[in-house]
Coordinates of C-alpha atoms and ligand atoms in Angstrom, one line a residue:
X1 CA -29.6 -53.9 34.9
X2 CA -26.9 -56.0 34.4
X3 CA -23.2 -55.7 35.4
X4 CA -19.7 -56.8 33.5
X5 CA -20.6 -60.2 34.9
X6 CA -24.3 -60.0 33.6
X7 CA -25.4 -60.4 37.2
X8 CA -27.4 -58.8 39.4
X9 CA -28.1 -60.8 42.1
X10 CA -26.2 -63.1 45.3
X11 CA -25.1 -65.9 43.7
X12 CA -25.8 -69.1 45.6
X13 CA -22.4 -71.1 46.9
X14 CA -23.2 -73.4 44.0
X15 CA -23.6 -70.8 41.5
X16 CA -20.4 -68.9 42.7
X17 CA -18.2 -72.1 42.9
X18 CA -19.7 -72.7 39.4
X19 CA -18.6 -69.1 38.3
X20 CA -15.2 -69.0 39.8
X21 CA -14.5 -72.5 37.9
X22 CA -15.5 -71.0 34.8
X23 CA -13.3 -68.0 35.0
X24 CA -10.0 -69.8 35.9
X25 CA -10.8 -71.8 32.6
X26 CA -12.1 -68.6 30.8
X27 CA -9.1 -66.3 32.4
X28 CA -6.7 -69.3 32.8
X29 CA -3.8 -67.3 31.8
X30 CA -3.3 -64.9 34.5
X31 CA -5.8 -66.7 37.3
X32 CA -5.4 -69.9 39.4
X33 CA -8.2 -71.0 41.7
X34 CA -7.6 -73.3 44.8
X35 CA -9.3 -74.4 48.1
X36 CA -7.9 -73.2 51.1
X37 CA -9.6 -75.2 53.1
X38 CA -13.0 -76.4 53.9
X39 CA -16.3 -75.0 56.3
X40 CA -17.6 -76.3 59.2
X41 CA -20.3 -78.5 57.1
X42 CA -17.9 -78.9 53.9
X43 CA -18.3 -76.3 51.7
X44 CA -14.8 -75.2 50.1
X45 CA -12.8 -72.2 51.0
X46 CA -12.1 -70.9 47.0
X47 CA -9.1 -68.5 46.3
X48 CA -8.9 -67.5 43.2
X49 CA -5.3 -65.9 42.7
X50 CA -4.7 -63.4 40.3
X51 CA -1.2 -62.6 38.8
X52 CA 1.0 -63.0 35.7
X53 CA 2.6 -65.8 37.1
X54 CA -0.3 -67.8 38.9
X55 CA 0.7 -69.7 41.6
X56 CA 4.0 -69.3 40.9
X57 CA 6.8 -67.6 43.6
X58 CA 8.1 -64.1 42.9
X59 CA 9.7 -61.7 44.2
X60 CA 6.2 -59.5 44.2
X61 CA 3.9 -58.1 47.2
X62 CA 0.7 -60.6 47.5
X63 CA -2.4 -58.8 48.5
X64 CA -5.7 -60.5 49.2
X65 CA -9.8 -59.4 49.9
X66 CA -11.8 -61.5 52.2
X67 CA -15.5 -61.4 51.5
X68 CA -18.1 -62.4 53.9
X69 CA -16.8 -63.2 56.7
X70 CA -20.0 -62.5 58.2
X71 CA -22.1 -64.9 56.3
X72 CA -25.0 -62.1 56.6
X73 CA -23.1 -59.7 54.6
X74 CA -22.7 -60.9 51.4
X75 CA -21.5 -58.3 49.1
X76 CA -18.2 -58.7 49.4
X77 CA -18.7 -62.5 47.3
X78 CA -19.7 -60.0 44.5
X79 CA -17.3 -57.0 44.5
X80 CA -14.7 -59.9 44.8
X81 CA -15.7 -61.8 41.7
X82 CA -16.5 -58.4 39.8
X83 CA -13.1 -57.4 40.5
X84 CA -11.3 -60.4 39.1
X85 CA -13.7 -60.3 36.0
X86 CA -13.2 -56.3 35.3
X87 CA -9.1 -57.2 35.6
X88 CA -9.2 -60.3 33.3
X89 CA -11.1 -57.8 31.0
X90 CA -8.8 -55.0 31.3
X91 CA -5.0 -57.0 31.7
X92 CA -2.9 -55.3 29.2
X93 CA -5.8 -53.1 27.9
X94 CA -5.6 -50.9 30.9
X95 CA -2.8 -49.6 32.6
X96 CA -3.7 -50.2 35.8
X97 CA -5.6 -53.7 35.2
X98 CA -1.9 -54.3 33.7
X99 CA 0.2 -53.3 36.7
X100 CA -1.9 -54.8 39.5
X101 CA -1.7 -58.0 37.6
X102 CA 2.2 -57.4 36.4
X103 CA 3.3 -56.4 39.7
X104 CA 1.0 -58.1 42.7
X105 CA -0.1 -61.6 43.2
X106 CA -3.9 -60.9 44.5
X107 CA -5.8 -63.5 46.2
X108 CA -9.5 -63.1 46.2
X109 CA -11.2 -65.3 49.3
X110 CA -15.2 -64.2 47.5
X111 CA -17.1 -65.8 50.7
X112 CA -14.4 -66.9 54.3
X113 CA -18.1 -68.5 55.7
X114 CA -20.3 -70.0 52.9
X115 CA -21.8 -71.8 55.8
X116 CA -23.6 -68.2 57.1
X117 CA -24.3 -67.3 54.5
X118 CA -26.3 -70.4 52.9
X119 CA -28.0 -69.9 56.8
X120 CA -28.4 -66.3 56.6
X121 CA -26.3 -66.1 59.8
X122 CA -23.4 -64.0 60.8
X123 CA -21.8 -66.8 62.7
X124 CA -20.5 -69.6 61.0
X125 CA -22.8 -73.3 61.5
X126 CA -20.7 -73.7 64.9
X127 CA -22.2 -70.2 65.4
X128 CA -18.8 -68.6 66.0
X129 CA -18.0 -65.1 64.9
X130 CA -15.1 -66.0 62.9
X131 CA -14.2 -62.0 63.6
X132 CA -13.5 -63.0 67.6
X133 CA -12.2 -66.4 67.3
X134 CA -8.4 -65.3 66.0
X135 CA -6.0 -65.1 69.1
X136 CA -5.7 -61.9 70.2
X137 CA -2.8 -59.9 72.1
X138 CA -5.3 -58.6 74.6
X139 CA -7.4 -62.0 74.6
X140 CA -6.1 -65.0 75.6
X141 CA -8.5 -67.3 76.0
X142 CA -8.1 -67.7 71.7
X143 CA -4.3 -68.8 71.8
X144 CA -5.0 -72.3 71.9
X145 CA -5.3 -72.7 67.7
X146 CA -5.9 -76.1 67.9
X147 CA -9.3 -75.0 68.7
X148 CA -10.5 -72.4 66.6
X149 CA -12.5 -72.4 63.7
X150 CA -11.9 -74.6 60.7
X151 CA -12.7 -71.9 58.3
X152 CA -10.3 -69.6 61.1
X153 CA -7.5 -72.5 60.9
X154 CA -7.9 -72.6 57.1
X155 CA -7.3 -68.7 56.8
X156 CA -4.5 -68.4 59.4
X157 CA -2.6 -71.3 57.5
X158 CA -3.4 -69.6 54.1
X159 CA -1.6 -66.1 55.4
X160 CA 1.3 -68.1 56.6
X161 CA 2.2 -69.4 53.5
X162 CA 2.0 -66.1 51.3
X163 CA 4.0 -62.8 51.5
X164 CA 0.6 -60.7 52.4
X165 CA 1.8 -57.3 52.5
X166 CA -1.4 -56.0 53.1
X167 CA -5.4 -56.7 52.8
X168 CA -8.8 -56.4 53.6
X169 CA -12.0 -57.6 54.4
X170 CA -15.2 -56.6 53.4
X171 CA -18.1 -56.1 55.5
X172 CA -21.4 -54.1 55.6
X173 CA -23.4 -52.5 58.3
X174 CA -21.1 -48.7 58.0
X175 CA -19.4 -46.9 55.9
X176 CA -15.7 -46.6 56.9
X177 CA -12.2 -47.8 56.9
X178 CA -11.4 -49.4 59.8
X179 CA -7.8 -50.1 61.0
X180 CA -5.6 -51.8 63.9
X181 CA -6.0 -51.9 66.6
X182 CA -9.3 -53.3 67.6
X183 CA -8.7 -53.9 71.2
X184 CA -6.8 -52.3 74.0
X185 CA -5.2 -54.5 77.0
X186 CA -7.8 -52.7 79.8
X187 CA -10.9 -53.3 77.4
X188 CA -11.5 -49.3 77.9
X189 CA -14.4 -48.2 75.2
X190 CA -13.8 -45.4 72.2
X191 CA -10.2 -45.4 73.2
X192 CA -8.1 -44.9 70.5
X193 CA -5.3 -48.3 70.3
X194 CA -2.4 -47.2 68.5
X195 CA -0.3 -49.8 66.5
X196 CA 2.9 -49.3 65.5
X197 CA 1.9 -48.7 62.2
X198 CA -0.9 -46.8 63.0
X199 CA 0.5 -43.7 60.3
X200 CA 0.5 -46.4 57.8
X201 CA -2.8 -47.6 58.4
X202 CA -4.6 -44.5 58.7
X203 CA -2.6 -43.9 54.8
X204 CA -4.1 -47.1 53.9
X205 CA -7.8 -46.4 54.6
X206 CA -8.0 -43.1 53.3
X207 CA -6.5 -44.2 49.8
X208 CA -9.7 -46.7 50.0
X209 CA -12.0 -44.2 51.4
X210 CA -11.0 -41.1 49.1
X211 CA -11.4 -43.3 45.7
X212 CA -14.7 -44.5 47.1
X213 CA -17.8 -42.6 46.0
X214 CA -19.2 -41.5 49.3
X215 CA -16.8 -42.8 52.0
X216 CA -14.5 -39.4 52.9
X217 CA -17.7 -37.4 53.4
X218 CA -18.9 -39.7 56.1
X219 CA -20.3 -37.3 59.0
X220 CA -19.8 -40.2 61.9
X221 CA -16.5 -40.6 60.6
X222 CA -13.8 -37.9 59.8
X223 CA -12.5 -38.7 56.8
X224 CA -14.2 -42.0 56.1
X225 CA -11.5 -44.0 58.3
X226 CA -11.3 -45.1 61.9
X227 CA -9.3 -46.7 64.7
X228 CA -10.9 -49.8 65.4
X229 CA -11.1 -49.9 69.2
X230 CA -12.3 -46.1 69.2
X231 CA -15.2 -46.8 67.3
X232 CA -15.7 -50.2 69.5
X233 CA -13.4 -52.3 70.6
X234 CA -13.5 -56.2 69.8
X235 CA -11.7 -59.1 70.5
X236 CA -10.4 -62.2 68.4
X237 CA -10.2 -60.2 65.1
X238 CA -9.2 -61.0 62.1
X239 CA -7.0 -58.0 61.2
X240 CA -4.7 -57.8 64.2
X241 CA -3.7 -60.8 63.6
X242 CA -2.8 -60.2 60.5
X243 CA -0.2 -57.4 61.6
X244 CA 1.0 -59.0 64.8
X245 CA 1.3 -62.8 62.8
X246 CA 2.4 -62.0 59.2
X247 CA 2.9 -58.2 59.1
X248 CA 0.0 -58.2 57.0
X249 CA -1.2 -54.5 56.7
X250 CA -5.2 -55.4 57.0
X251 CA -8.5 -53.5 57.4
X252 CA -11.6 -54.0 57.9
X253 CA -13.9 -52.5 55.4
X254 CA -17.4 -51.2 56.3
X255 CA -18.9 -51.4 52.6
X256 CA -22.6 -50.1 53.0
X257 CA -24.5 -48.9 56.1
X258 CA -27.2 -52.1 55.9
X259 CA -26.5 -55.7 55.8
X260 CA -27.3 -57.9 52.9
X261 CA -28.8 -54.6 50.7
X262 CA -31.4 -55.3 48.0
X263 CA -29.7 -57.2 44.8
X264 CA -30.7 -54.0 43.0
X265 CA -27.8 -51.9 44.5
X266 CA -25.1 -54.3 43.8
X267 CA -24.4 -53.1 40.8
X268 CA -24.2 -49.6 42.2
X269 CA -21.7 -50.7 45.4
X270 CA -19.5 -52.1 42.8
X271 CA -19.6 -48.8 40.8
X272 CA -18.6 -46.8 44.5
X273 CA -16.1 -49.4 45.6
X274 CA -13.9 -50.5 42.2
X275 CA -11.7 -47.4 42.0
X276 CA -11.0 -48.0 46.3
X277 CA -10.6 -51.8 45.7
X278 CA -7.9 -51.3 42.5
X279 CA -6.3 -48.0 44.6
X280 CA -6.1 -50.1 47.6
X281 CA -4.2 -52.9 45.6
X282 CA -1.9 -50.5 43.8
X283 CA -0.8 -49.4 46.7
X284 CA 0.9 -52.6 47.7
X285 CA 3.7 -51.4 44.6
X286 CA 2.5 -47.7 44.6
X287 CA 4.0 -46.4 47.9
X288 CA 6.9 -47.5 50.3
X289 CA 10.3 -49.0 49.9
X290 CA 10.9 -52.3 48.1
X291 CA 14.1 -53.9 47.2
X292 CA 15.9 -57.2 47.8
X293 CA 18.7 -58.1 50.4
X294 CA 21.8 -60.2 49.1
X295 CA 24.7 -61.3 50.8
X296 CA 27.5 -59.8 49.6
X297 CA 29.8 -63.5 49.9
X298 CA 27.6 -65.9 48.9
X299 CA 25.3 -63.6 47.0
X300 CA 22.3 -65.6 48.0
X301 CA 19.3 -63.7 49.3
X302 CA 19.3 -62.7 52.4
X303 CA 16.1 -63.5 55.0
X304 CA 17.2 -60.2 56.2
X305 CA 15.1 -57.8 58.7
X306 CA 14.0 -54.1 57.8
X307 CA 13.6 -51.6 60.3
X308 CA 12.3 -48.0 59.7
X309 CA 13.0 -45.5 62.2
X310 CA 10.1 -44.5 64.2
X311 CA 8.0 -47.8 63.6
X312 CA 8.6 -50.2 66.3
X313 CA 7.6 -52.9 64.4
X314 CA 10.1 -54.6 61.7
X315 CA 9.6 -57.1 58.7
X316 CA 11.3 -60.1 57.2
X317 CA 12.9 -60.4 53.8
X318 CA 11.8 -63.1 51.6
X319 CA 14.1 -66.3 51.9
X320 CA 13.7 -67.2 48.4
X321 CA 14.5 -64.2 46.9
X322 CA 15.4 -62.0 49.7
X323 CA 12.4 -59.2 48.5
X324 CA 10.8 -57.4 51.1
X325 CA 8.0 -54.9 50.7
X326 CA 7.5 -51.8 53.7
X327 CA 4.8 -49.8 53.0
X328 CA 5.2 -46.5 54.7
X329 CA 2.7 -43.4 54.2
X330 CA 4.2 -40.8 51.5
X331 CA 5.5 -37.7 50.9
X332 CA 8.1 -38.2 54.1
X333 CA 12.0 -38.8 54.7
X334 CA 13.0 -43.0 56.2
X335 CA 15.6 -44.2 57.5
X336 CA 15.9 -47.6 56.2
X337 CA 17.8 -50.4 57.8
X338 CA 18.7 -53.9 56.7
X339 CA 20.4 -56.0 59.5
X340 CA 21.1 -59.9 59.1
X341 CA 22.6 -62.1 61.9
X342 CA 26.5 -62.4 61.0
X343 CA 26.5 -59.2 58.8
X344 CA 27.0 -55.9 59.2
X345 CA 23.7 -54.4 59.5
X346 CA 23.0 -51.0 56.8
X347 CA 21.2 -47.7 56.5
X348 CA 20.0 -45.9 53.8
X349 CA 18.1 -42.3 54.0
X350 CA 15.5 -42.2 51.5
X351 CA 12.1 -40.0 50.7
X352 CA 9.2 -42.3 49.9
X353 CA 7.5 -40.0 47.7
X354 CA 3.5 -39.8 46.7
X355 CA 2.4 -41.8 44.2
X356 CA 5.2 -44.2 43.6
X357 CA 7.1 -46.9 45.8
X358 CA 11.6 -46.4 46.4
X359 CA 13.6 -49.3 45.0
X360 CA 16.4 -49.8 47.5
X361 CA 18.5 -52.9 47.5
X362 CA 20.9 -53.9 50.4
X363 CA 24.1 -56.1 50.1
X364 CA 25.8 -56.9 53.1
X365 CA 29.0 -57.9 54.2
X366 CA 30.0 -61.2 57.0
X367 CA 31.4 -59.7 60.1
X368 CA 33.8 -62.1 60.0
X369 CA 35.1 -66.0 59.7
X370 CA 33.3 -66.5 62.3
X371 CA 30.1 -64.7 61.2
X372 CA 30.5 -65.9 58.3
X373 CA 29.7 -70.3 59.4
X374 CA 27.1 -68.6 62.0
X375 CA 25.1 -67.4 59.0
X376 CA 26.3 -70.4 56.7
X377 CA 24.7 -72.6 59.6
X378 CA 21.6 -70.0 59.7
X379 CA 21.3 -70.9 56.1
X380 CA 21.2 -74.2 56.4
X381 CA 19.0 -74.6 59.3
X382 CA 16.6 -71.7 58.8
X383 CA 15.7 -70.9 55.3
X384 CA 13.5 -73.4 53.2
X385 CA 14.3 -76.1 50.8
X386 CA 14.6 -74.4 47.5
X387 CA 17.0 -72.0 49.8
X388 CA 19.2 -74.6 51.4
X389 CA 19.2 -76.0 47.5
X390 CA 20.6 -73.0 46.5
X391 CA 23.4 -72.8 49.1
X392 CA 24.3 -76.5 48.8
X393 CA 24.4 -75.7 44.8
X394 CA 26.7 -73.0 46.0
X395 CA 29.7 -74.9 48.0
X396 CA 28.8 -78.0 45.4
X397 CA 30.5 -75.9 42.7
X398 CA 33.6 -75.8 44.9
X399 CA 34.0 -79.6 45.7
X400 CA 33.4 -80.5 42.0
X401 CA 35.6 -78.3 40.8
X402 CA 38.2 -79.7 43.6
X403 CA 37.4 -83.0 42.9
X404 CA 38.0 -82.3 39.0
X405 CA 41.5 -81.1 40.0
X406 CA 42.1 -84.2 42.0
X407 CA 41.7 -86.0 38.9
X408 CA 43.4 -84.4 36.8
X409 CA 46.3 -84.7 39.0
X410 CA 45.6 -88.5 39.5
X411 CA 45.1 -88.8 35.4
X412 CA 48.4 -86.5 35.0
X413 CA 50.3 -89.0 37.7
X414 CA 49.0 -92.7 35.7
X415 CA 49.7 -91.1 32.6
X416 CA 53.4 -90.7 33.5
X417 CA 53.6 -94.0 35.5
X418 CA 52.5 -95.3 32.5
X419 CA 54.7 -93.9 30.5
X420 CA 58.0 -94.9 32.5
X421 CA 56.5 -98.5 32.7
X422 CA 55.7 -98.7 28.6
X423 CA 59.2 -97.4 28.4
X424 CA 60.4 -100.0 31.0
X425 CA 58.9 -102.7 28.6
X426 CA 60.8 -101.7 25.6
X427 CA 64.0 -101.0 27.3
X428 CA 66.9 -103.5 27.8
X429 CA 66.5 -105.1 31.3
X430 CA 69.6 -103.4 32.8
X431 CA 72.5 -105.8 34.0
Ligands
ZN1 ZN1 -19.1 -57.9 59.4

């Protein structure tokens, strides 16, 4: 039997770096594919970036999946590549290939250590469990970066440079949706580790374990979903990070109860996992509170922070654009706050309702003149390139229009001088 891809079997690294060349080309209008980086013996970290806009910045949520981490658990390089070939087949044929692609910018990492998996290993050829070598809040011996894991560095970089608003990574072994955190500080076992987001997580995984086939009925775990350090805790993972770093909403996905399952089933795991995996995606534009921040002098975007009552945890707005994206679990009543160094922070009350995301924009005022250079100098020294471009655009406008007005005055002024002097010519010398 053959699936959408008219596969059924593990493609080799060679055969799956062949495949994801072919489908930018064939899907070239709504894909880009890049390296992110390279393994331990060479073999390229492919992303292959779905969107309208490929590789392009807007003001959009960025979601990504991260197959086989675990180089022994490879079905996550197919349900990746099956889902970028079931939304190139379905953009603007189906409403929901249409809106993931219209509204997020999905990265697809199909295989994090190629090295494993050409080994057959879960550790990567350094034989590192890439899932503990991520510094860790309760683990410190993993804060020095410099020495981590190139395929470790190569993600950690990658998550830094996108606006990941949430994610996950698919693994086999279970069958459940695992959330933050992993780990508690005492190393305690089947203690449940509360984040601060830990409403919005458990929201998360059971949107992906409801739409799956067999997930929510799990007996081991109610509802499908489970807190990661009361299941067992580990140390060095890859999703904490996420949150802690780059506010990255992340699980860990537990796909099928055996590792590396007969190529006969693959086709059938991609059947019980593509409504999860395109639900999960939705949801980055489905649920929560999104909106832009603006200042209301300059009108620039605002880098602004969002708080939500009851989560102590807070996001950044987007430099460029000033977009932010705060997932929050439905159905309930936020108070939404918007505060920016040298403004006057704001609140809005709104009900995030199920099903669809709140728009709510903020535009806020300088505290002052003096405020108003603090943040002018925040601007400058804070924000990125294209940003500070934006702002020195801004005052430019001012100094050419002064500088026009200088001349005029000066042309005005030589004009008249002239003048008197041709009239001076013509006239009598006076006696
Ligand atoms: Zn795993």
């Amino acid at each position: 039997m053959l699936n959408s891809c008219g596969i059924s079997r593990y493609l080799s690294n060679t055969e799956l770096e062949d495949w994801l060349k072919d489908f930018s080309v064939r899907c070239g209008r709504i894909s880009r594919l890049n390296s992110i980086g390279t393994s331990v013996q060479g073999r390229d970290l492919w992303v292959l970036e779905l969107s309208d806009m490929p590789g392009q910045a807007e003001a959009e949520p960025a979601f990504k999946f991260v197959g086989n981490m675990h180089g022994d658990e490879p079905v996550g390089r197919e349900l990746t590549i099956r889902l970028a070939d079931w939304l190139c087949m379905n953009y603007k044929r189906d409403a929901m290939a249409t809106s993931i692609i219209d509204n997020v910018h999905l990265h697809l990492l199909p295989s994090m250590n190629p090295d494993g998996f050409a080994n057959r290993s879960r550790n990567n050829a350094n034989n590192v469990d890439l899932n503990r070598d991520f510094p860790d809040q309760f683990f410190p011996q993993n804060n020095n970066e410099a020495r981590r894991q190139p395929e470790t560095l190569a993600v950690m970089k990658w998550i830094r440079q996108n606006n990941f608003v949430a994610s996950a990574s698919l693994h086999e072994g279970a069958l459940v949706a695992n959330y933050p955190w992993d780990g508690n500080v005492d190393k305690r076992f089947f203690i449940y580790a509360e984040s601060p987001d830990d409403s919005t997580f458990r929201f998360l995984a059971s949107v992906y374990s409801k739409a799956h086939r067999n997930m929510s009925k799990s007996h081991e775990f109610p509802g499908g979903i489970t807190n990661g350090a009361a299941w067992y805790p580990l140390y060095g993972g890859m999703q904490d990070w996420n949150y802690i770093h780059a506010r990255c909403l992340e699980l860990t996905l537990e796909i099928y109860d055996t590792k590396w399952p007969p190529e006969s089933q693959i086709v059938q795991i991609w059947e019980e996992n593509r409504q999860s995996m395109l639900e999960l995606v939705s949801s980055t534009f489905k649920s929560g509170v999104h909106g832009k921040v603006f200042s209301s002098a300059s009108g620039l975007p605002l880098a602004a922070t969002i708080q939500v009552d009851g989560f102590n945890q807070t996001i950044k707005a987007t430099s460029q654009f000033g977009n932010y994206h705060r997932l929050l679990p439905p159905g309930k009543a936020y108070k939404v706050t918007a505060s920016m160094d040298g403004h006057t922070s704001r609140s809005v009350h709104v009900l995030s309702p199920n099903g669809e995301s709140t728009a709510l924009d903020f535009i806020l005022d300088p505290t002052g003149g003096v405020g108003q250079q603090h943040k002018l100098m925040r601007l400058m020294t804070t924000h990125d390139d294209s940003d500070t471009m934006a702002l020195l655009l801004y005052h430019s406008k001012f100094t050419f229009l002064s500088f026009l007005g200088v001349l005029v005055i000066l042309f005005s002024c030589f004009g008249c001088k002239r003048r008197l002097w041709l009239r001076s010519e013509k006239s009598p010398a006076k006696v």
